[in-house]
Amino acid sequence: MAAAERPAIDPADAFVMEAPALADWLIVMPLVIGFIFAALCLMTRKDTRRQPAIAITGLVLILLCVVGLFVHVLVNGTVVMAMGRWLPPFGIAFVADMLGATLALISGIVGLATGIYALREADNTERRYGFYPFLLMMLSGVICAFLTGDIFNLYVWFEVLLLGSFGLLILGSRRDQLDGATKYAFLNLVATTLFLIAVAYVYGLFGTLNMADIARKAAVMDEVGPRLTIAALFFFAFAMKAAAFPLNFWLPASYHTPRLAVGAIFAGLLTKVGVYALLRILLTIFPADRDDLAVAIAVVAAASMLLGAIGALAQTDMRRVLGYLVISGIGIMLAGLALGSATGLSGTAFYTAHSMVVMTALYLLVGIVGAAAGTFDLHRAGGLYATAPWLAVVALVLAFSVSGLPPFSGLWPKIFLVKASIDVGAWWLAAAILVSGFLTTIAIVRLFAFAFWRPAHPDMRSLSLAEVPVARLGLPVLAGLCGLTVIAGLYPEPFIQVSDRIAFELMNPAGYIDAVYAPMPAAAEGAVQ
Amino acid sequence: MDLTFLAFFAPFIAAAFAPVLVRLLGHNAAWVLALVPALIFVHFAGFLPQVAEGGRVTGGVQWIPSFNVNFSWLIDGLSLTFALLISGIGTLIVLYAGGYMKGHPQQGRFLCFILMFMAAMQGLVLSDSFFMFFVFWELTSITSFLLIGFNHNAERSRRAAMQALVVTGGGGLILLAGLIFLWNMTGVSEFSLLLGTGDLVRESPFYLAALILVLGGAFTKSAQFPLHFWLPNAMEAPTPVSAYLHSATMVKAGVYLLMRLNPVLGDTIAWETILPLFGGATLLVGTFLAVRQTDLKLMLAYTTVASLGLLVMLTGFGTEKAIEGAVLYLVAHSLFKGALFMVAGNVDHEAGTRDVTKLGGLLAAMPITFGAAILSAFSMAGLPPFVGFLAKEEIYYGIAASDPWSVFITTVAIVGNALMLVIGFAVAVKPFLGPKVETPKSAHEAPLLMYAGPVLLAALSLAAALWSGLFHQFISSPMASAVAGAPLEITISIIPKPGIALTLSIVTIAIGAILYFGLARLRAAMAASLEAIGWGPDQGFDQFMRGLVRLSVVLTRTLQNGRMEFYMTATFVLLALWLFRTMFVAGEWPAVPAFPVLSIYEWVTVSIIAIGLIAVVRAKNRLTAIVSLGIQGFAVAILFMLMGAPDLSFTQFMVETLTVVILALAMTRLRLSPQDHRSAGQTVLDGTIAIACGVALTFILLQILQTPFDRTLTEFFNLYSYSLAQGRNIVNVILVDFRGVDTFGEIGVVMVAGLAILALLRIVPKRSLGSAPAPRVPAPEPVAVGKE
């Protein structure tokens, strides 16, 4: 019989034989919890009173998991879990290194913060049509994107978060929302499609989809040509996802249209997934190609940070100001990728975390400001210094933080990046970082001067915070986020230690690769021979 | 705990409690709050003997060891003098603010800001570490912003606050680059270590870059021409702020930095040219503009600008005596200018105006204030027996020489000093002497809280000169030594010694006296000439800001124009350029592929694809195009089948069918125009872009196909799909087992997509977003990017 001629099957050649440690399960828990609670929210979608409680429970559990995962990675190093026990590179592996775990942690924080804020913002119609399922699915997608070690699987999570965000974007069906959502969806689909094409190329070139495996094979590849072009295609796709200039069209077209809680979670998470993917692809997987693309990345970075800040200056709608600041921040994150040095990457890691928290907080702030002032129009808002002094404190903290002024969290990563630029003689990049900080200061302080200092417009009445429903939960949430930026500004040491470790891991992808192959020493040589 | 460490934070803590204390104690809270700076003053005064003997106290705690940044301080003659000025004058200012802002509803907030500023300023001068210095430097800008904008309802205040933040905050960013340059050049990031690296820095090729960056920070902060304009505008702040921040302390931060770095950056041609030039220009511009003013505070503000110019000029002049003069003048200026500002505040507070032309004869009503004013004016004019006299003598000793450069600088100094004398007396004498003028409020003497400060400062101006030996021993000589980087001993006293300095002093006084009596005419002449010029950096600032906003609007409108076609076109053009560029850089193009050997039915299928594509391009209406696209899709599906992928082929058939059906349905419902209305040129352009992208992607594909395929995964799946995963259909096993997580995620995608469609179909848009109101007219994307 044919069966007799087959080679003997040893499961140890195909499976991870040891059960994963209990703590390792944390790596998949955000996905499990996210999907279960999204399903629960969907089942209770008409019970608009109980559904939010379920959603918040889910968000809290996700946060607990990512906190646990972060601590686990911090203490024990990179965590790997093979899905279906298939040995890497044959199945899908989830890998949490310091970068992934940190971004997952902050996503958990941002998700819970916006979820709580939305309790008072999303109305019953929006709840009934999936606000919380969208939110939970999107958050799971984002966190899994940070944790997957498989490039096609990354594409799947991009789809999950794209669709989830699309749902959040159109909830409400107002004309401007649909206009924004159309541009958002089409341009993002282009980016996602290019990403998919690049994945197909990678499979064609390397015959594998596991990131560690690709990295291993790419490192020993002789022909530079197709690999460099593929890396460039990835760069294009993810730069578009990250809304880096000149591929940022979709962001200013859409981010100001949905609820502020939605804008907040978008600003906090979505573009950062693009940045994460760039770091992963160009540092862990194709480090040699990053060197070749460095100058182009630096140009994109400088252009994004400057044009983002300039764009913010031109806006009179507070929400649009923030949209452009997101783009400016992306430029700053890319600066570290362009530099590729330990200081630069540490700055990028720190800045990414900082930006996620602060941009989320700024959107929530503008939500309260808009509700209290009765408008998002900078020409008409005013008078909040008198009616909402604590909100003014929050606004000042966030304004200076996003501008990179001390003593808040934006300062240190910018110092790192300026120093790293000067270290390699890229004075123009250092200048771009400083000038963009300068322009950002003008844009955001102008917003503060108008909305807070200036007396209210004669036909507007600014409400006190007690009269603004979103402020009741919004202010404590904002206070928490502000607390983070203040602590990271005053005592940055632990944050810098984590950032330094992220930078080290990114610059030494061997650690990542070894962690993935750790459970199967035999497989490292290619088990099937 | 180290008390010095505590001293850094004590004012912050006091600031936090200020609003509560004011609520409890009213304006008397100032007495309690003033204890904090007073105690700090006492603490730092304890260092005087040690520092007088040339000692230098450093200390600190670890702050950011990963970045080599410590929270470390450096107490030497320079920083100690500054610390004493800040805490000493700070004490008086807190008391003064208690009286000045009495009954103001936001007095607590005001005191809070003042104390925060004090902490920032004190941290600035005591910092040893660069980055700590930078943090405090920007904090002074931020607190200054809050204080200038304190009367936030007034447009002028808001503008002045923005302006000050833009200029000084921006300068701070330049300074940051300068500090990083210094760090990279020397490898040290603390001033105490940097001071020993002067030669290294001066010989570095980056010296000039570092110098210019540092000067960018110092000149903006210390209001050097042509960036001086923010300082007079900052007079919008309540008077205690003007007295404290914008004369005695913050504006001297730039001078402090120059003095601190003099041993490192000084003693070069660049230093000794740039500083005197800018300083001298600032001195002249400041004094001339001061003459033009009639507002007491503005007159003082412009002389502050002038004094800062004088200090910069002296710091850069390069002789030891000039440094000594700068040190003496810095202390003298803080004392008399702080006092005069408080005097101006008292006059304003009690008489209701501070326009010098509407004031007169207040002597009877406000004798104590007048006393403080006249003593301070003497010091400002450089008359004995005041510390200002010592300063001026020393200055003239320092700069008078016979070479043309010195003559030039000396002339500038004489003119500046003479004009400052004029303004000093105009401020101190005009409101008090002469005939009584009716004022908006009937004037009384200011309360104790408000005259204590000026009187004490005026008395100090006198005492420092009378006991000049002690003053030099403990304050000025150690400070001058720190600035020079070598031990200096100042000996000047109030007993005039005949010589060049005295002669120049007398000349100055004579010119000043003449000008004083012609002040009205001088003012008119200045006003006329300024009107003739008709432009100043202040307008320049507005033009800069307007231009910036306008540029932003134009750029944003061009790039973010709301047109989807533009976004798409730009994206694909960039894609093609980017891919071709990369292939060009890599220099690798695909080899020409061998002519394919296909069977006849494969050829047929391929030609169907080609025909389908041609039909799509040539289709007259959209429906035909969609159906033609379907043909092409079906043909691809057949190819899949021929190549042995029935699952894939089946999926492709399904997808193509559904796509055509759904698109056709949507088309009929959308009532789109059936035709494509693009012009021929547009079609060609779009076609070119499409072909370029297609060719680029195909080139990559061809390159990949020319490398051997790695079949590791395929073999693994073949081997284990049935044996371990228990499935005969490998594709299915891949979907549900090997890569089950992908499928799981995709199921989520389908669910979310369904839900999103449901939401799109069912939700009827509301006009407003509930609590967060939407613009009344739903504005699709290209809305007015407004004008400022």
mmCIF file of N, CA and C in Angstrom, chain A residues 13-14 83 86 90 92 123 129 150 152-153 159 172-173 175 179 183 186 201 203 206 217 225-226 232 236 249 259 310 320 324 379 385 405-406 411 419 423 438 445-446 450 453-454 490 492-493 496-497, chain B residues 63-67 109 131 134 138 142 145 152 158 162 166 183-184 552 556 560 562 564 571 578 588 697 703-704 707 709-710 716 720 724 737 739 741-742 746 762 765-766 769 779-781 783 785 787-788:
data_model
loop_
_atom_site.group_PDB
_atom_site.id
_atom_site.type_symbol
_atom_site.label_atom_id
_atom_site.label_comp_id
_atom_site.label_asym_id
_atom_site.label_seq_id
_atom_site.Cartn_x
_atom_site.Cartn_y
_atom_site.Cartn_z
ATOM 1 N N ASP A 13 8.056 16.751 14.309
ATOM 2 C CA ASP A 13 8.589 17.525 13.187
ATOM 3 C C ASP A 13 7.635 18.622 12.747
ATOM 4 N N ALA A 14 6.389 18.520 13.146
ATOM 5 C CA ALA A 14 5.397 19.472 12.666
ATOM 6 C C ALA A 14 4.781 20.316 13.780
ATOM 7 N N MET A 83 0.082 29.277 16.491
ATOM 8 C CA MET A 83 -1.341 28.984 16.386
ATOM 9 C C MET A 83 -1.510 27.570 15.842
ATOM 10 N N TRP A 86 1.279 24.544 15.001
ATOM 11 C CA TRP A 86 2.148 24.273 13.848
ATOM 12 C C TRP A 86 3.461 25.006 14.026
ATOM 13 N N PHE A 90 5.430 27.235 9.515
ATOM 14 C CA PHE A 90 4.380 26.599 8.729
ATOM 15 C C PHE A 90 2.988 27.099 9.092
ATOM 16 N N ILE A 92 0.760 29.923 11.760
ATOM 17 C CA ILE A 92 0.840 31.353 12.046
ATOM 18 C C ILE A 92 1.375 31.497 13.461
ATOM 19 N N ASP A 123 -25.022 57.852 20.627
ATOM 20 C CA ASP A 123 -26.436 57.788 21.020
ATOM 21 C C ASP A 123 -26.988 56.380 20.764
ATOM 22 N N TYR A 129 -26.649 50.230 15.956
ATOM 23 C CA TYR A 129 -26.039 49.837 14.681
ATOM 24 C C TYR A 129 -24.553 49.582 14.808
ATOM 25 N N ASP A 150 3.256 37.029 11.392
ATOM 26 C CA ASP A 150 3.053 36.469 10.063
ATOM 27 C C ASP A 150 2.575 37.580 9.157
ATOM 28 N N PHE A 152 1.064 37.665 6.183
ATOM 29 C CA PHE A 152 -0.274 37.640 5.621
ATOM 30 C C PHE A 152 -1.312 37.846 6.714
ATOM 31 N N ASN A 153 -1.029 37.282 7.875
ATOM 32 C CA ASN A 153 -1.928 37.479 8.993
ATOM 33 C C ASN A 153 -2.024 38.978 9.348
ATOM 34 N N GLU A 159 -7.257 44.345 7.493
ATOM 35 C CA GLU A 159 -8.631 44.347 6.990
ATOM 36 C C GLU A 159 -9.624 44.515 8.117
ATOM 37 N N GLY A 172 -24.054 57.188 11.579
ATOM 38 C CA GLY A 172 -24.641 58.518 11.602
ATOM 39 C C GLY A 172 -25.102 58.921 10.219
ATOM 40 N N SER A 173 -24.407 58.426 9.202
ATOM 41 C CA SER A 173 -24.821 58.603 7.806
ATOM 42 C C SER A 173 -25.010 60.056 7.390
ATOM 43 N N ARG A 175 -24.008 63.507 5.483
ATOM 44 C CA ARG A 175 -23.390 63.630 4.167
ATOM 45 C C ARG A 175 -21.878 63.782 4.265
ATOM 46 N N ASP A 179 -19.073 61.362 2.682
ATOM 47 C CA ASP A 179 -18.044 61.897 1.787
ATOM 48 C C ASP A 179 -16.658 61.512 2.291
ATOM 49 N N LYS A 183 -13.736 58.563 0.675
ATOM 50 C CA LYS A 183 -12.316 58.791 0.402
ATOM 51 C C LYS A 183 -11.460 57.897 1.291
ATOM 52 N N PHE A 186 -11.720 54.183 -0.116
ATOM 53 C CA PHE A 186 -11.065 53.936 -1.396
ATOM 54 C C PHE A 186 -9.553 54.018 -1.270
ATOM 55 N N TYR A 201 4.308 39.016 -3.518
ATOM 56 C CA TYR A 201 5.685 39.042 -4.000
ATOM 57 C C TYR A 201 6.613 38.368 -2.999
ATOM 58 N N TYR A 203 5.909 36.108 -0.880
ATOM 59 C CA TYR A 203 5.725 34.655 -0.909
ATOM 60 C C TYR A 203 6.407 34.076 -2.145
ATOM 61 N N PHE A 206 10.316 34.336 -1.392
ATOM 62 C CA PHE A 206 10.904 33.586 -0.274
ATOM 63 C C PHE A 206 10.170 32.287 0.031
ATOM 64 N N LYS A 217 15.694 34.524 5.614
ATOM 65 C CA LYS A 217 16.038 34.242 4.220
ATOM 66 C C LYS A 217 16.496 35.508 3.494
ATOM 67 N N GLY A 225 17.893 43.264 -6.044
ATOM 68 C CA GLY A 225 16.860 43.927 -6.828
ATOM 69 C C GLY A 225 15.445 43.720 -6.359
ATOM 70 N N PRO A 226 14.882 42.510 -6.569
ATOM 71 C CA PRO A 226 13.476 42.354 -6.217
ATOM 72 C C PRO A 226 13.215 42.626 -4.734
ATOM 73 N N ALA A 232 10.396 48.557 -0.972
ATOM 74 C CA ALA A 232 9.915 49.879 -1.359
ATOM 75 C C ALA A 232 8.397 49.874 -1.508
ATOM 76 N N PHE A 236 5.709 52.062 0.526
ATOM 77 C CA PHE A 236 4.651 52.879 -0.074
ATOM 78 C C PHE A 236 3.304 52.579 0.575
ATOM 79 N N PHE A 249 -3.781 61.975 1.838
ATOM 80 C CA PHE A 249 -5.053 62.592 1.447
ATOM 81 C C PHE A 249 -6.239 62.105 2.264
ATOM 82 N N ARG A 259 -17.851 60.979 15.243
ATOM 83 C CA ARG A 259 -17.820 61.352 16.652
ATOM 84 C C ARG A 259 -16.389 61.624 17.104
ATOM 85 N N ILE A 310 1.990 72.779 9.018
ATOM 86 C CA ILE A 310 1.504 73.897 8.205
ATOM 87 C C ILE A 310 0.016 73.736 7.940
ATOM 88 N N ARG A 320 -10.141 69.579 12.432
ATOM 89 C CA ARG A 320 -9.202 69.498 11.309
ATOM 90 C C ARG A 320 -7.788 69.853 11.738
ATOM 91 N N TYR A 324 -4.367 67.314 11.049
ATOM 92 C CA TYR A 324 -3.054 67.625 10.489
ATOM 93 C C TYR A 324 -1.934 67.383 11.500
ATOM 94 N N HIS A 379 -13.373 80.412 14.833
ATOM 95 C CA HIS A 379 -13.745 81.823 14.775
ATOM 96 C C HIS A 379 -14.901 82.146 15.716
ATOM 97 N N TYR A 385 -12.070 79.758 29.168
ATOM 98 C CA TYR A 385 -11.146 79.982 30.289
ATOM 99 C C TYR A 385 -11.939 80.321 31.537
ATOM 100 N N LEU A 405 7.020 70.648 24.008
ATOM 101 C CA LEU A 405 7.623 71.554 24.986
ATOM 102 C C LEU A 405 7.644 70.885 26.356
ATOM 103 N N PRO A 406 8.605 71.243 27.179
ATOM 104 C CA PRO A 406 8.665 70.662 28.512
ATOM 105 C C PRO A 406 7.564 71.223 29.393
ATOM 106 N N LEU A 411 8.616 66.073 24.798
ATOM 107 C CA LEU A 411 9.946 66.687 24.778
ATOM 108 C C LEU A 411 11.069 65.682 24.531
ATOM 109 N N LYS A 419 18.920 64.943 18.435
ATOM 110 C CA LYS A 419 20.311 64.538 18.689
ATOM 111 C C LYS A 419 20.755 63.487 17.677
ATOM 112 N N ASP A 423 23.784 63.817 15.185
ATOM 113 C CA ASP A 423 24.860 62.822 15.281
ATOM 114 C C ASP A 423 25.346 62.379 13.914
ATOM 115 N N PHE A 438 7.886 74.118 16.296
ATOM 116 C CA PHE A 438 7.588 75.554 16.381
ATOM 117 C C PHE A 438 6.223 75.854 15.755
ATOM 118 N N VAL A 445 -1.458 76.590 20.131
ATOM 119 C CA VAL A 445 -1.644 77.660 21.107
ATOM 120 C C VAL A 445 -2.659 78.684 20.578
ATOM 121 N N ARG A 446 -2.676 78.827 19.277
ATOM 122 C CA ARG A 446 -3.697 79.677 18.663
ATOM 123 C C ARG A 446 -5.082 79.109 18.982
ATOM 124 N N PHE A 450 -7.870 81.106 21.135
ATOM 125 C CA PHE A 450 -9.206 81.388 20.609
ATOM 126 C C PHE A 450 -10.293 80.754 21.463
ATOM 127 N N TRP A 453 -9.124 81.662 25.806
ATOM 128 C CA TRP A 453 -8.874 83.013 26.294
ATOM 129 C C TRP A 453 -9.881 84.029 25.767
ATOM 130 N N ARG A 454 -10.157 83.914 24.475
ATOM 131 C CA ARG A 454 -10.991 84.947 23.879
ATOM 132 C C ARG A 454 -12.395 84.875 24.466
ATOM 133 N N LEU A 490 8.034 64.259 33.280
ATOM 134 C CA LEU A 490 8.823 64.604 34.471
ATOM 135 C C LEU A 490 9.799 63.502 34.836
ATOM 136 N N PRO A 492 11.036 60.548 32.821
ATOM 137 C CA PRO A 492 11.012 59.733 31.601
ATOM 138 C C PRO A 492 11.847 58.467 31.691
ATOM 139 N N GLU A 493 12.618 58.304 32.755
ATOM 140 C CA GLU A 493 13.581 57.204 32.795
ATOM 141 C C GLU A 493 12.979 55.841 32.428
ATOM 142 N N ILE A 496 12.095 55.692 28.818
ATOM 143 C CA ILE A 496 13.268 55.656 27.947
ATOM 144 C C ILE A 496 13.907 54.281 27.967
ATOM 145 N N GLN A 497 13.882 53.644 29.144
ATOM 146 C CA GLN A 497 14.455 52.292 29.201
ATOM 147 C C GLN A 497 13.707 51.348 28.261
ATOM 148 N N TRP B 63 18.586 61.501 37.270
ATOM 149 C CA TRP B 63 17.250 61.791 36.750
ATOM 150 C C TRP B 63 16.941 60.842 35.603
ATOM 151 N N ILE B 64 17.728 60.952 34.524
ATOM 152 C CA ILE B 64 17.504 60.070 33.379
ATOM 153 C C ILE B 64 18.839 59.410 33.059
ATOM 154 N N PRO B 65 19.247 58.444 33.869
ATOM 155 C CA PRO B 65 20.569 57.844 33.634
ATOM 156 C C PRO B 65 20.698 57.243 32.235
ATOM 157 N N SER B 66 19.600 56.760 31.662
ATOM 158 C CA SER B 66 19.696 56.165 30.325
ATOM 159 C C SER B 66 20.143 57.184 29.292
ATOM 160 N N PHE B 67 19.951 58.449 29.563
ATOM 161 C CA PHE B 67 20.300 59.479 28.588
ATOM 162 C C PHE B 67 21.388 60.383 29.163
ATOM 163 N N ARG B 109 -4.898 82.637 41.019
ATOM 164 C CA ARG B 109 -4.298 82.133 39.788
ATOM 165 C C ARG B 109 -3.031 82.924 39.455
ATOM 166 N N PHE B 131 20.030 69.741 29.586
ATOM 167 C CA PHE B 131 18.630 69.503 29.264
ATOM 168 C C PHE B 131 17.714 69.989 30.372
ATOM 169 N N PHE B 134 17.440 73.477 29.630
ATOM 170 C CA PHE B 134 16.504 73.710 28.535
ATOM 171 C C PHE B 134 15.053 73.590 29.008
ATOM 172 N N GLU B 138 12.407 76.684 28.700
ATOM 173 C CA GLU B 138 11.106 76.712 28.026
ATOM 174 C C GLU B 138 9.980 76.941 29.039
ATOM 175 N N ILE B 142 6.835 79.474 28.901
ATOM 176 C CA ILE B 142 5.441 79.073 29.050
ATOM 177 C C ILE B 142 4.762 79.881 30.146
ATOM 178 N N PHE B 145 4.151 83.274 29.028
ATOM 179 C CA PHE B 145 2.965 83.280 28.144
ATOM 180 C C PHE B 145 1.685 83.389 28.964
ATOM 181 N N HIS B 152 -6.917 87.994 29.700
ATOM 182 C CA HIS B 152 -7.108 87.269 28.451
ATOM 183 C C HIS B 152 -8.267 87.799 27.625
ATOM 184 N N ARG B 158 -3.701 88.862 24.387
ATOM 185 C CA ARG B 158 -3.560 87.556 23.748
ATOM 186 C C ARG B 158 -2.490 87.601 22.665
ATOM 187 N N MET B 162 0.967 85.431 22.682
ATOM 188 C CA MET B 162 1.334 84.567 21.561
ATOM 189 C C MET B 162 2.705 84.958 21.015
ATOM 190 N N VAL B 166 5.923 82.717 20.772
ATOM 191 C CA VAL B 166 6.473 82.365 19.459
ATOM 192 C C VAL B 166 7.952 82.740 19.395
ATOM 193 N N TRP B 183 27.143 69.462 23.116
ATOM 194 C CA TRP B 183 27.287 68.127 23.704
ATOM 195 C C TRP B 183 28.099 67.234 22.764
ATOM 196 N N ASN B 184 27.707 67.272 21.479
ATOM 197 C CA ASN B 184 28.398 66.406 20.523
ATOM 198 C C ASN B 184 29.849 66.829 20.316
ATOM 199 N N SER B 552 -0.062 78.487 4.374
ATOM 200 C CA SER B 552 -0.663 77.221 4.781
ATOM 201 C C SER B 552 -1.975 77.006 4.059
ATOM 202 N N THR B 556 -2.521 73.939 1.596
ATOM 203 C CA THR B 556 -3.507 72.935 1.988
ATOM 204 C C THR B 556 -4.610 72.839 0.950
ATOM 205 N N GLN B 560 -4.975 69.368 -0.565
ATOM 206 C CA GLN B 560 -6.149 68.701 -0.006
ATOM 207 C C GLN B 560 -7.386 69.370 -0.606
ATOM 208 N N GLY B 562 -10.061 68.106 -1.976
ATOM 209 C CA GLY B 562 -11.362 67.468 -1.868
ATOM 210 C C GLY B 562 -11.757 66.669 -3.094
ATOM 211 N N MET B 564 -11.566 63.533 -5.295
ATOM 212 C CA MET B 564 -11.144 62.144 -5.205
ATOM 213 C C MET B 564 -10.254 61.761 -6.384
ATOM 214 N N THR B 571 -1.855 59.430 -6.086
ATOM 215 C CA THR B 571 -1.372 58.194 -5.461
ATOM 216 C C THR B 571 -0.711 57.284 -6.493
ATOM 217 N N TRP B 578 7.770 55.929 -7.750
ATOM 218 C CA TRP B 578 8.504 55.344 -6.629
ATOM 219 C C TRP B 578 9.064 53.975 -7.010
ATOM 220 N N GLU B 588 18.439 46.851 -11.210
ATOM 221 C CA GLU B 588 18.103 45.500 -11.643
ATOM 222 C C GLU B 588 16.781 45.501 -12.383
ATOM 223 N N LEU B 697 4.643 46.953 -11.603
ATOM 224 C CA LEU B 697 4.322 45.781 -10.791
ATOM 225 C C LEU B 697 4.689 44.493 -11.533
ATOM 226 N N GLN B 703 10.848 39.659 -12.108
ATOM 227 C CA GLN B 703 12.099 39.427 -11.393
ATOM 228 C C GLN B 703 11.949 38.286 -10.406
ATOM 229 N N ILE B 704 10.782 38.271 -9.727
ATOM 230 C CA ILE B 704 10.588 37.230 -8.721
ATOM 231 C C ILE B 704 10.491 35.866 -9.396
ATOM 232 N N THR B 707 13.561 33.916 -10.006
ATOM 233 C CA THR B 707 14.295 33.241 -8.941
ATOM 234 C C THR B 707 13.592 31.917 -8.657
ATOM 235 N N PHE B 709 11.613 29.021 -6.833
ATOM 236 C CA PHE B 709 10.649 29.107 -5.753
ATOM 237 C C PHE B 709 11.039 28.156 -4.623
ATOM 238 N N ASP B 710 10.944 28.670 -3.421
ATOM 239 C CA ASP B 710 11.250 27.891 -2.232
ATOM 240 C C ASP B 710 10.008 27.070 -1.876
ATOM 241 N N PHE B 716 5.793 20.780 3.226
ATOM 242 C CA PHE B 716 5.289 20.551 4.581
ATOM 243 C C PHE B 716 3.783 20.286 4.539
ATOM 244 N N TYR B 720 1.902 16.818 5.765
ATOM 245 C CA TYR B 720 1.161 16.718 7.015
ATOM 246 C C TYR B 720 -0.329 16.983 6.882
ATOM 247 N N LEU B 724 -1.446 14.598 9.699
ATOM 248 C CA LEU B 724 -1.633 15.221 11.014
ATOM 249 C C LEU B 724 -2.893 16.075 11.080
ATOM 250 N N ASP B 737 -6.941 25.080 9.142
ATOM 251 C CA ASP B 737 -6.031 24.591 10.182
ATOM 252 C C ASP B 737 -4.683 25.306 10.155
ATOM 253 N N ARG B 739 -3.621 27.791 8.570
ATOM 254 C CA ARG B 739 -3.773 29.247 8.678
ATOM 255 C C ARG B 739 -5.166 29.596 9.149
ATOM 256 N N VAL B 741 -6.202 31.019 11.743
ATOM 257 C CA VAL B 741 -6.389 32.340 12.353
ATOM 258 C C VAL B 741 -6.740 33.382 11.297
ATOM 259 N N ASP B 742 -6.152 33.228 10.111
ATOM 260 C CA ASP B 742 -6.520 34.135 9.019
ATOM 261 C C ASP B 742 -8.015 34.057 8.751
ATOM 262 N N GLU B 746 -10.932 36.794 8.973
ATOM 263 C CA GLU B 746 -11.775 37.149 7.820
ATOM 264 C C GLU B 746 -13.249 37.012 8.152
ATOM 265 N N ARG B 762 -29.705 51.707 7.303
ATOM 266 C CA ARG B 762 -30.800 51.972 8.216
ATOM 267 C C ARG B 762 -30.755 53.349 8.869
ATOM 268 N N PRO B 765 -29.815 60.068 8.620
ATOM 269 C CA PRO B 765 -28.940 61.097 9.199
ATOM 270 C C PRO B 765 -29.720 62.146 9.970
ATOM 271 N N LYS B 766 -29.141 62.522 11.088
ATOM 272 C CA LYS B 766 -29.728 63.610 11.864
ATOM 273 C C LYS B 766 -29.025 64.900 11.490
ATOM 274 N N LEU B 769 -25.198 66.419 15.736
ATOM 275 C CA LEU B 769 -24.576 65.301 16.430
ATOM 276 C C LEU B 769 -24.913 65.323 17.908
ATOM 277 N N ALA B 779 -20.810 70.111 5.574
ATOM 278 C CA ALA B 779 -19.838 70.566 4.601
ATOM 279 C C ALA B 779 -18.993 69.400 4.141
ATOM 280 N N PRO B 780 -19.117 68.991 2.914
ATOM 281 C CA PRO B 780 -18.195 67.976 2.415
ATOM 282 C C PRO B 780 -16.799 68.567 2.380
ATOM 283 N N GLU B 781 -15.859 67.769 2.045
ATOM 284 C CA GLU B 781 -14.507 68.036 2.488
ATOM 285 C C GLU B 781 -13.892 69.389 2.201
ATOM 286 N N VAL B 783 -13.998 72.440 2.682
ATOM 287 C CA VAL B 783 -14.661 73.614 3.241
ATOM 288 C C VAL B 783 -13.648 74.730 3.354
ATOM 289 N N VAL B 785 -11.031 76.791 4.231
ATOM 290 C CA VAL B 785 -9.911 76.794 5.153
ATOM 291 C C VAL B 785 -9.692 78.263 5.445
ATOM 292 N N LYS B 787 -9.683 82.232 6.810
ATOM 293 C CA LYS B 787 -8.619 83.227 6.871
ATOM 294 C C LYS B 787 -8.466 83.645 8.318
ATOM 295 N N GLU B 788 -7.289 83.940 8.652
ATOM 296 C CA GLU B 788 -7.024 84.324 10.045
ATOM 297 C C GLU B 788 -7.409 85.769 10.220
#
